[in-house]
Coordinates of C-alpha atoms in Angstrom, one line a residue:
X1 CA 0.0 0.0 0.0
X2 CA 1.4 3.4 -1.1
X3 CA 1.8 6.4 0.7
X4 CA -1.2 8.5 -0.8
X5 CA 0.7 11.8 -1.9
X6 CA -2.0 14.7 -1.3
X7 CA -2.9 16.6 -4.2
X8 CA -1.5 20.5 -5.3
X9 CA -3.7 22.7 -3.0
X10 CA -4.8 19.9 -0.3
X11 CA -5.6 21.7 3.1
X12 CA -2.9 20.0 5.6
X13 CA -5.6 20.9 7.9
X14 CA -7.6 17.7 6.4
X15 CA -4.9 15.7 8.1
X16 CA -5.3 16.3 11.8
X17 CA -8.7 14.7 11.7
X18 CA -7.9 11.7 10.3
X19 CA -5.1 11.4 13.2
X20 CA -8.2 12.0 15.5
X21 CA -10.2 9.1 14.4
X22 CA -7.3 6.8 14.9
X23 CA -6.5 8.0 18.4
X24 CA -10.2 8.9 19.9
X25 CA -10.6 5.2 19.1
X26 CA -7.5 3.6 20.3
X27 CA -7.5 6.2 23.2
X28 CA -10.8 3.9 24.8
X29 CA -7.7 1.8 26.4
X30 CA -7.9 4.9 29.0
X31 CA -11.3 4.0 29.9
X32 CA -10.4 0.5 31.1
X33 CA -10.9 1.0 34.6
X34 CA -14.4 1.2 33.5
X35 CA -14.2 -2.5 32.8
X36 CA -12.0 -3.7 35.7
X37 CA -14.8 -3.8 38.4
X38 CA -17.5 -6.2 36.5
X39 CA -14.8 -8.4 35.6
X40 CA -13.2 -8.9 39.3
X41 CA -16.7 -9.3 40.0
X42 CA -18.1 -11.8 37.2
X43 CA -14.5 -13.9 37.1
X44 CA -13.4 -13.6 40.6
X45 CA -10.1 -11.8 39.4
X46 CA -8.0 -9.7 42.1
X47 CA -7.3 -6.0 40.9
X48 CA -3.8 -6.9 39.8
X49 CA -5.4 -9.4 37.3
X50 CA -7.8 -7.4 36.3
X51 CA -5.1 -4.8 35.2
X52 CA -3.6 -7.7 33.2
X53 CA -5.1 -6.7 29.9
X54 CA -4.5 -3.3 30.2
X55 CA -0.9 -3.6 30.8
X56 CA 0.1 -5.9 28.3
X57 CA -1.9 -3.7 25.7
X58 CA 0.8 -1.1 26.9
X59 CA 3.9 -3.6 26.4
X60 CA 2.7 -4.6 22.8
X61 CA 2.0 -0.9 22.3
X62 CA 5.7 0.1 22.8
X63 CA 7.0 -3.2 21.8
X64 CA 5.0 -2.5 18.4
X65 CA 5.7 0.8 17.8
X66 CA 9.2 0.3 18.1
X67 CA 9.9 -2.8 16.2
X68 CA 7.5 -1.4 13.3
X69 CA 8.4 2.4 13.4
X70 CA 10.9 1.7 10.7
X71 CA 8.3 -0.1 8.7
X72 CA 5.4 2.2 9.5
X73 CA 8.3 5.0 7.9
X74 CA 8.5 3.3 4.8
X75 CA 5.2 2.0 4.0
X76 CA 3.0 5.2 5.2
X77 CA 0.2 6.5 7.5
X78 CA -2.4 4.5 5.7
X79 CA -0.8 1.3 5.7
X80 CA -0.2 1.9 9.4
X81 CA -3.9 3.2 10.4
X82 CA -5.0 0.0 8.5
X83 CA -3.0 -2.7 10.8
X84 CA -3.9 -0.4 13.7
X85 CA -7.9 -0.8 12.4
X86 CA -7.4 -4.5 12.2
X87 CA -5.9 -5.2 15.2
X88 CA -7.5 -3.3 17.7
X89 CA -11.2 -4.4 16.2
X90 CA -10.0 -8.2 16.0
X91 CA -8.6 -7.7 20.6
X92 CA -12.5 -6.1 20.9
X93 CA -14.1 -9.3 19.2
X94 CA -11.4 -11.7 20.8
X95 CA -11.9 -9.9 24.2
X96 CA -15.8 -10.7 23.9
X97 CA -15.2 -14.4 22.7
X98 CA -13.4 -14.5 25.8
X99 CA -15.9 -12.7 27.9
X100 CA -18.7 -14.9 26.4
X101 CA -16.9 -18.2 27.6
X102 CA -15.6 -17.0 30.9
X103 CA -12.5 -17.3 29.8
X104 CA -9.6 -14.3 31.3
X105 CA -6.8 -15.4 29.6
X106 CA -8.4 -15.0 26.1
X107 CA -9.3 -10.9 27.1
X108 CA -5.7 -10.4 28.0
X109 CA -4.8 -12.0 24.8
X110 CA -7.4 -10.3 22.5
X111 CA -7.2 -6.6 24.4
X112 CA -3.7 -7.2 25.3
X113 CA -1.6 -8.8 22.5
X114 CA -3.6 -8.3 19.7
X115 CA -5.2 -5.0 20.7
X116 CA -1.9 -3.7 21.7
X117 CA -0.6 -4.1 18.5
X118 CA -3.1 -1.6 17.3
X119 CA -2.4 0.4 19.6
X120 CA 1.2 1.0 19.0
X121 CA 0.6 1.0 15.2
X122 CA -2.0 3.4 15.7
X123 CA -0.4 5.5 17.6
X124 CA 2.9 6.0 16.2
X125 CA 0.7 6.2 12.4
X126 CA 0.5 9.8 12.0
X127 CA 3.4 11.6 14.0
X128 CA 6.3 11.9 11.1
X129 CA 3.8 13.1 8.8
X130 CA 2.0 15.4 11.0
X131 CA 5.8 17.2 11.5
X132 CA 6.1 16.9 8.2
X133 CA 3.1 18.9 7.6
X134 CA 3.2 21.7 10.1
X135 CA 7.3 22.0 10.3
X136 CA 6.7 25.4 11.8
X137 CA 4.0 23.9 14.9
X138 CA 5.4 20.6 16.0
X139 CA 4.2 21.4 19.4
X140 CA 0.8 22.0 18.5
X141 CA 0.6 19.5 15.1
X142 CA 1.2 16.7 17.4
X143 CA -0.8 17.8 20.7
X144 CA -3.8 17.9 17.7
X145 CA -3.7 14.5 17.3
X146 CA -2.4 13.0 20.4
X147 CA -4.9 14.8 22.5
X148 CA -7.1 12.2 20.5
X149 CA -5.4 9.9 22.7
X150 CA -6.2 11.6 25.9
X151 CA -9.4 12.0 25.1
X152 CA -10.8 8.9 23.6
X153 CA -11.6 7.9 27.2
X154 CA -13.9 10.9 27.8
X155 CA -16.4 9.3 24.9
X156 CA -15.3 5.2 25.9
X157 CA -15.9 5.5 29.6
X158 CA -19.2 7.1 29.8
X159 CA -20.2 4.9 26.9
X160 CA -19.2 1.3 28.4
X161 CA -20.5 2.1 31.6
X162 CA -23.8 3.0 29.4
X163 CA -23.5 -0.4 28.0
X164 CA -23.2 -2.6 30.9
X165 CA -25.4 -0.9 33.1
X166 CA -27.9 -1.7 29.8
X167 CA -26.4 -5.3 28.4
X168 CA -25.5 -6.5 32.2
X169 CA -22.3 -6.9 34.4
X170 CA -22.1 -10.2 34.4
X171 CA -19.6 -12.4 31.6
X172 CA -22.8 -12.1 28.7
X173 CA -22.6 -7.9 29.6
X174 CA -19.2 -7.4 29.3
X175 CA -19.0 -9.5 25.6
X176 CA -21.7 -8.0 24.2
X177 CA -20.0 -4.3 25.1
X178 CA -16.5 -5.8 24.0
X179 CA -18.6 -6.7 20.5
X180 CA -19.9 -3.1 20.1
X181 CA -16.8 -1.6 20.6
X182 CA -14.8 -3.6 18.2
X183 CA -17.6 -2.8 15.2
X184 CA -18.1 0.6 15.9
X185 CA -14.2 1.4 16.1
X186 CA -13.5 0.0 13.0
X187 CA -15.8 1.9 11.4
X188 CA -14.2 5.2 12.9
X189 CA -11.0 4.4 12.4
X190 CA -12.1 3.4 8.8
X191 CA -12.1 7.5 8.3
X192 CA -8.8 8.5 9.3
X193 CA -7.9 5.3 6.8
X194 CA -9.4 6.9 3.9
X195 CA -8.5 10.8 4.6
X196 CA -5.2 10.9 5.4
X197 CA -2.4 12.4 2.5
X198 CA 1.3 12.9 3.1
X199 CA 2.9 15.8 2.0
X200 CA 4.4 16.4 -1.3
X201 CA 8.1 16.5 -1.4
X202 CA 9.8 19.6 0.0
X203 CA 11.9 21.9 -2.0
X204 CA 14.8 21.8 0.6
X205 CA 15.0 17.6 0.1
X206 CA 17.3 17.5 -2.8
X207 CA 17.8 14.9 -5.4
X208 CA 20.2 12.7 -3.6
X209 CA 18.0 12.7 0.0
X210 CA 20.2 15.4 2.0
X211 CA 18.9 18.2 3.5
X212 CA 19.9 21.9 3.1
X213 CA 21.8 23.7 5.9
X214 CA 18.7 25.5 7.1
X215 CA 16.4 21.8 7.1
X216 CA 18.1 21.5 10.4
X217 CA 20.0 18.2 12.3
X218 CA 19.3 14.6 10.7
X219 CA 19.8 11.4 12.8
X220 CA 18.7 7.9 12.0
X221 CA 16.7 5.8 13.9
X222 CA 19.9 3.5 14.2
X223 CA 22.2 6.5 15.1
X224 CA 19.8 8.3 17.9
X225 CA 19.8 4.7 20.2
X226 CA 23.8 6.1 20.1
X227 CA 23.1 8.9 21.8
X228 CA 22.7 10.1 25.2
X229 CA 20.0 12.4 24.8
X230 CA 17.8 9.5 23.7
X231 CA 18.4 7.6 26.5
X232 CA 17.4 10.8 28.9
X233 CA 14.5 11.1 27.2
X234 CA 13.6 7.2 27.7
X235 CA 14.2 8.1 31.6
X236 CA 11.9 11.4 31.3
X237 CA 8.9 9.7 29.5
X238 CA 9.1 6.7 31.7
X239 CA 9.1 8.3 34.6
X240 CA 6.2 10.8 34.2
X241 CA 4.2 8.0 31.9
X242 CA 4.3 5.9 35.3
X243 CA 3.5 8.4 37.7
X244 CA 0.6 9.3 35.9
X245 CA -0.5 6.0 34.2
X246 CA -0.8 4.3 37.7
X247 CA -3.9 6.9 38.2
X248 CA -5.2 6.2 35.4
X249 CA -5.7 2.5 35.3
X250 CA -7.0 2.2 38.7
X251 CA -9.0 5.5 38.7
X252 CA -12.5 4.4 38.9
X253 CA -11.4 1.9 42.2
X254 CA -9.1 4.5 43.1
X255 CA -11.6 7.2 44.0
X256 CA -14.1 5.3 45.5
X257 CA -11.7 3.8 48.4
X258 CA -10.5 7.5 49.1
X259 CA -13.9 8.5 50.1
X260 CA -15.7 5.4 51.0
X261 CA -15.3 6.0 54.9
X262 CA -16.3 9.7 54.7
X263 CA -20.1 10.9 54.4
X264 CA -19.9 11.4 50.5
X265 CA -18.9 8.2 49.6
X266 CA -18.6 8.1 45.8
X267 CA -20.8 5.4 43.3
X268 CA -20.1 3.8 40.4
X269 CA -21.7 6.1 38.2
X270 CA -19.4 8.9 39.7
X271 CA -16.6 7.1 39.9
X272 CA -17.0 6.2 35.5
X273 CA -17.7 10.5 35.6
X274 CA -14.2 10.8 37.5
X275 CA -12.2 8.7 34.8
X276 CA -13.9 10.8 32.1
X277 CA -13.0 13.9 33.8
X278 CA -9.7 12.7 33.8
X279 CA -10.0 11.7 30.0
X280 CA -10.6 15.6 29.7
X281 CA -7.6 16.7 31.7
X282 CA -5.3 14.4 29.9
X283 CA -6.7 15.4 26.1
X284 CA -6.6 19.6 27.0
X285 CA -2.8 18.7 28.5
X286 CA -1.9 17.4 25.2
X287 CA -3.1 20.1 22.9
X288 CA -2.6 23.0 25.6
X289 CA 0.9 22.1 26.9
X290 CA 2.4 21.0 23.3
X291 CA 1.1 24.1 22.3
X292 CA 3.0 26.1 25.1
X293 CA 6.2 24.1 24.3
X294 CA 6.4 26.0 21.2
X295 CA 6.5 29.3 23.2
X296 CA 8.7 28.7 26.1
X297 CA 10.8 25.2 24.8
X298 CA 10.6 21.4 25.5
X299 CA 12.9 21.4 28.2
X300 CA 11.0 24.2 30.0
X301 CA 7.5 22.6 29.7
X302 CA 9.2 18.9 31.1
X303 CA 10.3 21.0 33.8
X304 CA 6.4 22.1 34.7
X305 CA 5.5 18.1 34.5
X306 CA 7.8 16.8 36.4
X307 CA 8.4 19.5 39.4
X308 CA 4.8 20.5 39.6
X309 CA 4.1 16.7 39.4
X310 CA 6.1 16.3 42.9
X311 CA 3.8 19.0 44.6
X312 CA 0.3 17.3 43.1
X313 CA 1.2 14.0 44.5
X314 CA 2.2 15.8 47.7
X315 CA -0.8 17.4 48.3
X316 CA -2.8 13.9 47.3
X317 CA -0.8 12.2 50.1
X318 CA -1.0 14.7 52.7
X319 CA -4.4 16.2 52.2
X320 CA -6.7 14.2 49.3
X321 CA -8.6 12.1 51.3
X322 CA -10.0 15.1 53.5
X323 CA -11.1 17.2 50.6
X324 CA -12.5 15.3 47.3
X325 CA -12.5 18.8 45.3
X326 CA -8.4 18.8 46.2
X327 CA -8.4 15.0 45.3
X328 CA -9.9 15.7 41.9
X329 CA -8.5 19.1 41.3
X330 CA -5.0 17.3 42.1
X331 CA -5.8 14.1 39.8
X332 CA -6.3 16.7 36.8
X333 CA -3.6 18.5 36.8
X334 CA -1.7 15.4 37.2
X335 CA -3.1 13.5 34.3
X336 CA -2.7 17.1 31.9
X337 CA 1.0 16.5 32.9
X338 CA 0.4 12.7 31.7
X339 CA -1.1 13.5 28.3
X340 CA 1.3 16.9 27.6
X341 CA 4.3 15.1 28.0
X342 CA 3.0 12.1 25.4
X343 CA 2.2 15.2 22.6
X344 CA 5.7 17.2 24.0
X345 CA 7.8 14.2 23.4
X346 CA 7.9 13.4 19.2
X347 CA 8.3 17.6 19.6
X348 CA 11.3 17.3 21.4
X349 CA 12.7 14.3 19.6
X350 CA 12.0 16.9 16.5
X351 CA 14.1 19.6 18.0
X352 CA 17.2 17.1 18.5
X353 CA 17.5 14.7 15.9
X354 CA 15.3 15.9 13.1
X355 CA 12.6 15.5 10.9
X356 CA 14.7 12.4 8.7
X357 CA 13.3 9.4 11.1
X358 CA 11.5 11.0 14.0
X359 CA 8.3 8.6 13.3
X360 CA 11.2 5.6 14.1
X361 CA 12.4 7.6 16.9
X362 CA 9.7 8.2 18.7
X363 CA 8.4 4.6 18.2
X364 CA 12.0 3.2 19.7
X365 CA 11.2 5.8 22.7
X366 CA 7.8 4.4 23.2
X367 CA 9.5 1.2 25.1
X368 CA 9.5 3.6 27.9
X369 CA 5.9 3.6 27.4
X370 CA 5.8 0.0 27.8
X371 CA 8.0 0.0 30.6
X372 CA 5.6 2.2 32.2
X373 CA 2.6 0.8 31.8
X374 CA 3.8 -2.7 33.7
X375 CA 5.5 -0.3 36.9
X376 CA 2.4 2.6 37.2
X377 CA -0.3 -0.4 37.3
X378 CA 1.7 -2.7 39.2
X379 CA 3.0 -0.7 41.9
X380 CA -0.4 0.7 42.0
X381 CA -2.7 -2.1 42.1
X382 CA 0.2 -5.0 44.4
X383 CA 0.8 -2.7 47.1
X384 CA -3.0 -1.7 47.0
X385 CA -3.6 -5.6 47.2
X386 CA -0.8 -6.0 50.0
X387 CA -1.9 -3.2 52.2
X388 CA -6.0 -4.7 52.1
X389 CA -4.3 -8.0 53.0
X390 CA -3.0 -6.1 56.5
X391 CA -6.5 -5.1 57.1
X392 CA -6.0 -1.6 55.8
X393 CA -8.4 0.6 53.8
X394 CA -9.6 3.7 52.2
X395 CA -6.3 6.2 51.2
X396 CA -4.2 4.1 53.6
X397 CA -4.4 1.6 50.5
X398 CA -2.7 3.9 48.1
X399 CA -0.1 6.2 50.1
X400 CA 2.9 4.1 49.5
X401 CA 2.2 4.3 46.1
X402 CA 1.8 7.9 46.1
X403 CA 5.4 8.3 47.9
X404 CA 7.1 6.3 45.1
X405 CA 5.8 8.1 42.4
X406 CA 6.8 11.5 43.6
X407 CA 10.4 10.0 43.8
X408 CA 10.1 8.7 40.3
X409 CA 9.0 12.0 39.5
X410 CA 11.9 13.4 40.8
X411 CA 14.8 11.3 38.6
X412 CA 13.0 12.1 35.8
X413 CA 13.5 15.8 36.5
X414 CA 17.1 15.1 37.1
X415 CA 17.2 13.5 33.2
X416 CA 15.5 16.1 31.7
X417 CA 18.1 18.6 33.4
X418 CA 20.8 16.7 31.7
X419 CA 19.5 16.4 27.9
X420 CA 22.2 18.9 25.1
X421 CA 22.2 19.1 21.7
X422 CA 23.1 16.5 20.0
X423 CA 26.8 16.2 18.9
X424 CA 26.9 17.1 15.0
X425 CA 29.0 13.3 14.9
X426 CA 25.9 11.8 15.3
X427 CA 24.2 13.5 12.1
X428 CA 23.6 11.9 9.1
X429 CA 26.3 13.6 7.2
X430 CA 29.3 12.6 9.7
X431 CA 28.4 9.4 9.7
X432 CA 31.1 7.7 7.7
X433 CA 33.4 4.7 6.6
X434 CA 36.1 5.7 8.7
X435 CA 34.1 5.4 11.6
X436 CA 32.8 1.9 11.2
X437 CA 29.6 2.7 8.8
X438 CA 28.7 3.2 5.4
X439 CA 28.1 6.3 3.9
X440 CA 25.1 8.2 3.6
X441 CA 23.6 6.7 0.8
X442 CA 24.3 3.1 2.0
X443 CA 23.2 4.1 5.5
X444 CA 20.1 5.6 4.0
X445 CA 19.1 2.2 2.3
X446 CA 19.7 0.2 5.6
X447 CA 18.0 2.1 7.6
X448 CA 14.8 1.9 5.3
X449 CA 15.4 -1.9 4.8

């Protein structure tokens, strides 16, 4: 499948939504939380189980996205949004074959694996070319699209609760609103599949692939896991995906045991209005705070995240559980941190290595993603589990876990401190046969190989 090419006087404003169909659908892994009570319930599952699906659809979608950022490069956003349609429908219809038997292991294997796949695919599908089309608003071209993301839980969670308080909580429910989900995605998704163009070559790409002096650095794929500045960045993202992430997946549980000894104990419907809330915070953070990293620099917004990060979880741990507007107010601006750094991130990997692979890039970064999305849950959900086991309950279940995540906060403001330019010896041009690779045209072809 071609890269469709767009046509002389195509609005690159066309593109943006067709990035939005892919991530307001794929974004619905957000609203799983939504999804983890009726299952504990209907399958007897712990809340550690129950997170199962949910984080190994965060593994495959790091995993995926970097093992197929090269590929996704070469072949194009609508090859990519394709495999991304495919996949993530098939883990919906898997996920209610699954449901529909009473069988766990086949939801983790349908949402997870399969769905994850999608996910990375999906996610990673319209980045480069999104750069490629507003070289002047990286920031805000990305936050676009990636607030999609964010805010794909805001429609999912409302929705699925909609559905199973309708179809049931029990294991017939939950299939049936697995089943609806996977058709009505694919239909979305099918959109962004048929809009999306890539732009026509620029006039500063000459003839044989090098840039001009003013097109800025170019680093491969290969060349950036060389660096130091990549590796910083793996420590940033990892570290603020984790602290936030770990909210996220056990939001819906979350709020209800901070408040379910006070007088304004929260229900299930409130709780599924929380995760959307949150759904809200994370999409605005994503177009709001890209859009401010164009203004005031990527290092400079990462430094908002991850300092004012420390103070959120502070005032959660010292004061949440007495006051459920702080609580709330506190878990927003948290998760806006969460989604901005997600839409900062292919921005800042812009402003360092490039436009050349920066799709690749950012896909290879997204293993911090992955790495994430097994720590936030875990840590979350096992030392919840440990501390019921000791007869605790309420916020005394979660303020461990708040503690660690403001000192992972913390070493991820120390990274982002030590992240330079990148040394002109890893660029493109400098990369030669005296130094143990090819040359530029030979490293060109392997790289796309």
């Amino acid at each position: 499948m071609s890269p469709p090419i767009a046509p002389v006087g195509w609005s690159r404003w066309l593109v943006p939504p067709a990035a939005l169909s892919i991530h307001l659908s794929i974004g619905q892994a957000y609203a799983w939380s939504v999804f983890k009570p009726p299952l504990e319930d209907a399958l007897g599952l712990s809340g550690t189980q129950s997170a199962l699906p949910f984080q190994l659809g965060i593994v495959m979608l790091g995993l995926s996205a970097a093992f197929g950022g090269t590929l996704v490069e070469r072949r194009g956003p609508r090859w990519a949004m394709t495999v991304a349609l495919v996949c993530f429908s098939s883990g919906f219809l898997l996920s209610a074959l699954g449901a529909a038997t009473g069988q766990f292991w086949l939801i983790v294997f349908g949402y997870g694996f399969v769905g994850g796949i999608g996910l990375g695919i999906g996610y990673i599908s319209p980045v480069s070319t999104l750069i490629k089309w507003f070289p002047d608003r990286p920031g805000m071209a990305t936050g676009i699209a990636i607030m999609g993301f964010g805010g794909g839980a805001l429609i999912a969670s409302p929705w699925s609760a909609q559905m199973l308080e309708s179809f049931g909580s029990d294991t017939s429910g939950i299939a049936l609103a697995f089943l609806v989900h996977g058709l009505s995605y694919a239909v979305f998704m099918l959109l962004g599949v048929l809009l999306v163009r890539v732009p026509r070559p620029r006039a500063e790409e000459r003839a044989d692939g090098r840039a001009t002096a003013t097109a800025g650095p170019r680093v491969s794929a290969r060349q950036a896991l060389r660096t130091p500045q990549f590796w910083l960045l793996w420590v940033v993202l990892c570290t603020n995906v984790t602290a936030g992430i770990g909210i996220l997946e056990k939001a819906a549980p979350m709020i209800t045991d901070f408040f379910a000894d006070t007088s304004t104990p929260v229900s299930a419907t409130a709780a599924a209005g929380f995760v959307a809330l949150l759904s809200a915070a994370n999409m605005a953070g994503r177009i709001g705070w890209s859009s401010t990293s164009d203004l005031i620099g990527r290092k400079n917004i990462y430094r908002v995240y991850l300092g004012a990060g420390v103070l959120m979880y502070a005032l959660i741990a010292l004061a949440g559980s007495s006051s459920k507007p702080l609580f709330v107010l506190c878990a927003l601006v948290i998760l806006s941190f969460y989604g901005g750094g997600f839409a900062t991130i292919p921005a800042y990997l812009k402003d360092l290595f490039g436009t050349y692979q920066v799709g690749a890039i950012h896909g290879r970064l997204l293993t911090a993603w992955s790495t994430a999305g097994v720590l936030g849950p875990l840590i979350v959900n096992w030392i919840a589990d440990r501390q019921e086991e000791a007869g605790k309950h309420g916020a005394e279940l979660y303020g461990t876990s708040l503690l660690i995540m403001m000192g992972l906060l913390v070493i991820g403001f120390a990274a982002n401190e030590l992240v330079r330019p990148v040394h002109p010896s890893h660029h493109l041009d400098a990369v030669t046969p005296e130094k143990g690779a090819p040359d530029v045209r030979r490293h060109q072809q392997s790289e796309s190989a």
